[in-house]
């Protein structure tokens, strides 16, 4: 067993352990912090896979953006020290069974499948990503890029409209 | 690097997906359900990276899909939290069982 393999199994155990804690812990604020650790673990997995650009994006957007947003909304809407109401035991048991069966079937398919590795060099330089992202030719992603920018604009406008305080109606 | 078989990395992403599903099934608080959705999206991203790196190393399409998924996830989280805060203002609760006016 080489060092690379050991590091991979440590990262995998870290991701799955913190994710399980995140969905099972009783206090909502702790749940958000475990989610933060799980996302950092996923970023570590990206570093292990040598896709540094995606790892950086993961840390900036997920850890720096979404988790902070979630923690803010917890503070705005919840008493963060309070425990959440208990899940009914029947629902817990049936969800565990459903999830275990789903996992077993899916992983059986993956395990039986024979993945044929491609050859070629994996070159993930920001230069290459940028060129292909803004290219209008055959393998370019200029159109999805523009569509996503419109989507972000729409989401921003939508957030402002939803969060606007409606004035009490004058009678 | 290449001494880990692909199926072991896919084990992590599959397990992460179903952990997110478990959270979605058991939790009834909107913020925690949103967290479960984030876990599910992350597992999909791991899949994209692995398939791109191991099966088609000369292409970059998986990387672009990840970038777009992360963008859309950020927009989705922002809109969802705006809705949650608005719901909290009108119902004083963010439990999905309490917001059932439009159920039937």
Short mmCIF file of C-alpha atoms in Angstrom, two decimals, chain A residues 2 4-5 8-9 12 15-16 19-20 22-25 28 31-32 35 38-39 42 45-46 48-51 53-54 57-58 61-62 66 69-70 73-74 76-78 84 87 91-92 95-96 98-99 102-103 106-107 110 115-124 128-129 132-133 141 144-145 148 151-152 155 159 162-165, chain B residues 1 3-12 14-16 18-29 31-32 34-36 38-39 41-42 45-46 49-86 88-89 94-95 97:
data_model
loop_
_atom_site.label_atom_id
_atom_site.label_comp_id
_atom_site.label_asym_id
_atom_site.label_seq_id
_atom_site.Cartn_x
_atom_site.Cartn_y
_atom_site.Cartn_z
CA UNK A 2 1.57 3.25 -1.07
CA UNK A 4 -1.08 7.85 -2.14
CA UNK A 5 -3.52 5.02 -1.45
CA UNK A 8 -7.04 8.48 -0.50
CA UNK A 9 -8.65 6.17 2.07
CA UNK A 12 -12.67 9.11 1.79
CA UNK A 15 -15.74 12.83 3.74
CA UNK A 16 -18.18 10.02 4.53
CA UNK A 19 -21.31 13.71 5.89
CA UNK A 20 -23.03 11.09 8.06
CA UNK A 22 -23.99 16.21 9.14
CA UNK A 23 -27.25 14.45 8.33
CA UNK A 24 -27.71 12.78 11.72
CA UNK A 25 -26.70 15.33 14.35
CA UNK A 28 -28.65 22.45 13.30
CA UNK A 31 -24.89 20.06 11.18
CA UNK A 32 -23.74 23.11 9.20
CA UNK A 35 -21.19 19.99 6.24
CA UNK A 38 -17.33 17.42 4.41
CA UNK A 39 -17.02 20.01 1.64
CA UNK A 42 -14.24 16.90 -1.12
CA UNK A 45 -10.16 14.73 -2.83
CA UNK A 46 -9.91 17.08 -5.80
CA UNK A 48 -5.59 14.33 -4.50
CA UNK A 49 -6.92 13.83 -8.04
CA UNK A 50 -4.67 16.72 -9.16
CA UNK A 51 -7.50 18.93 -10.40
CA UNK A 53 -8.51 24.50 -10.31
CA UNK A 54 -11.72 22.70 -9.37
CA UNK A 57 -13.35 26.75 -7.01
CA UNK A 58 -14.85 24.27 -4.55
CA UNK A 61 -17.72 28.88 -3.77
CA UNK A 62 -18.88 26.11 -1.43
CA UNK A 66 -22.71 28.60 0.39
CA UNK A 69 -24.88 31.76 3.58
CA UNK A 70 -26.40 28.72 5.31
CA UNK A 73 -29.74 31.91 7.54
CA UNK A 74 -29.53 29.59 10.57
CA UNK A 76 -31.65 34.52 11.21
CA UNK A 77 -34.28 31.83 11.55
CA UNK A 78 -33.34 29.38 14.32
CA UNK A 84 -34.35 19.70 16.46
CA UNK A 87 -37.52 11.96 13.68
CA UNK A 91 -39.37 7.08 9.17
CA UNK A 92 -35.75 6.59 10.23
CA UNK A 95 -35.20 5.70 5.13
CA UNK A 96 -32.20 3.65 6.23
CA UNK A 98 -34.39 2.58 1.26
CA UNK A 99 -30.96 4.19 1.22
CA UNK A 102 -30.42 1.96 -3.31
CA UNK A 103 -26.74 2.05 -2.44
CA UNK A 106 -26.13 1.17 -7.56
CA UNK A 107 -22.78 -0.01 -6.29
CA UNK A 110 -20.69 0.06 -10.74
CA UNK A 115 -14.23 0.73 -16.86
CA UNK A 116 -11.84 1.03 -19.76
CA UNK A 117 -9.34 3.72 -19.00
CA UNK A 118 -8.50 6.13 -21.78
CA UNK A 119 -5.01 7.06 -22.73
CA UNK A 120 -3.67 10.53 -23.23
CA UNK A 121 -2.34 13.19 -20.95
CA UNK A 122 -4.64 14.94 -18.54
CA UNK A 123 -3.72 18.59 -18.91
CA UNK A 124 -5.76 20.87 -16.71
CA UNK A 128 -6.62 25.60 -21.65
CA UNK A 129 -9.84 25.90 -19.64
CA UNK A 132 -12.09 26.32 -24.48
CA UNK A 133 -14.61 28.09 -22.26
CA UNK A 141 -18.51 26.46 -24.34
CA UNK A 144 -23.50 27.74 -22.05
CA UNK A 145 -21.26 30.36 -20.47
CA UNK A 148 -25.24 30.64 -17.10
CA UNK A 151 -29.17 32.55 -15.04
CA UNK A 152 -27.03 34.21 -12.39
CA UNK A 155 -31.24 34.48 -9.69
CA UNK A 159 -33.57 36.94 -4.69
CA UNK A 162 -38.43 37.54 -3.04
CA UNK A 163 -36.67 39.09 -0.08
CA UNK A 164 -38.22 42.53 -0.52
CA UNK A 165 -40.28 43.51 2.46
CA UNK B 1 -2.46 7.94 -8.31
CA UNK B 3 -3.19 2.53 -8.15
CA UNK B 4 -6.68 3.24 -6.82
CA UNK B 5 -9.31 1.54 -9.02
CA UNK B 6 -12.08 3.73 -10.38
CA UNK B 7 -14.73 1.80 -8.49
CA UNK B 8 -13.24 2.80 -5.12
CA UNK B 9 -13.60 6.48 -5.92
CA UNK B 10 -17.09 5.85 -7.26
CA UNK B 11 -17.85 4.12 -3.93
CA UNK B 12 -17.20 7.44 -2.18
CA UNK B 14 -22.24 6.81 -4.41
CA UNK B 15 -22.13 6.71 -0.62
CA UNK B 16 -22.15 10.51 -0.46
CA UNK B 18 -27.15 8.19 -0.59
CA UNK B 19 -26.13 9.94 2.62
CA UNK B 20 -27.64 13.07 1.08
CA UNK B 21 -30.77 11.10 0.19
CA UNK B 22 -31.01 9.89 3.79
CA UNK B 23 -30.86 13.48 5.02
CA UNK B 24 -33.52 14.48 2.53
CA UNK B 25 -35.79 11.65 3.72
CA UNK B 26 -35.44 12.15 7.47
CA UNK B 27 -35.05 15.88 7.96
CA UNK B 28 -38.04 18.18 7.99
CA UNK B 29 -36.20 21.45 8.44
CA UNK B 31 -32.12 24.46 5.89
CA UNK B 32 -30.98 20.93 6.65
CA UNK B 34 -30.81 22.30 1.56
CA UNK B 35 -27.58 20.97 3.10
CA UNK B 36 -28.48 17.46 1.94
CA UNK B 38 -25.53 20.29 -1.47
CA UNK B 39 -24.08 16.89 -0.49
CA UNK B 41 -24.52 17.89 -5.87
CA UNK B 42 -21.00 17.32 -4.54
CA UNK B 45 -19.21 16.58 -9.13
CA UNK B 46 -16.84 13.86 -7.89
CA UNK B 49 -14.02 14.58 -12.25
CA UNK B 50 -13.31 10.86 -12.02
CA UNK B 51 -14.89 9.97 -15.35
CA UNK B 52 -13.13 12.83 -17.08
CA UNK B 53 -9.74 12.04 -15.58
CA UNK B 54 -9.73 8.27 -15.90
CA UNK B 55 -11.80 7.54 -18.99
CA UNK B 56 -11.28 10.58 -21.25
CA UNK B 57 -8.09 12.26 -20.07
CA UNK B 58 -7.56 14.19 -23.29
CA UNK B 59 -10.86 16.08 -23.02
CA UNK B 60 -12.06 18.71 -20.58
CA UNK B 61 -15.86 18.45 -20.87
CA UNK B 62 -16.36 17.05 -17.36
CA UNK B 63 -14.51 20.00 -15.89
CA UNK B 64 -16.83 22.42 -17.69
CA UNK B 65 -19.87 20.56 -16.42
CA UNK B 66 -18.52 20.87 -12.88
CA UNK B 67 -17.97 24.59 -13.26
CA UNK B 68 -21.54 25.06 -14.49
CA UNK B 69 -22.97 22.82 -11.76
CA UNK B 70 -21.15 24.78 -9.06
CA UNK B 71 -22.47 28.05 -10.51
CA UNK B 72 -26.02 26.78 -10.60
CA UNK B 73 -25.69 25.34 -7.08
CA UNK B 74 -24.63 28.75 -5.79
CA UNK B 75 -27.60 30.44 -7.50
CA UNK B 76 -29.93 27.73 -6.19
CA UNK B 77 -28.69 28.13 -2.61
CA UNK B 78 -29.15 31.90 -2.76
CA UNK B 79 -32.72 31.66 -4.09
CA UNK B 80 -33.59 28.86 -1.63
CA UNK B 81 -32.36 30.89 1.33
CA UNK B 82 -34.31 33.95 0.16
CA UNK B 83 -37.44 31.78 0.02
CA UNK B 84 -36.69 30.25 3.45
CA UNK B 85 -36.26 33.64 5.09
CA UNK B 86 -39.43 34.91 3.47
CA UNK B 88 -39.95 32.36 8.17
CA UNK B 89 -41.33 35.90 8.12
CA UNK B 94 -39.15 26.76 8.48
CA UNK B 95 -40.52 23.28 8.98
CA UNK B 97 -44.89 20.36 7.70
#
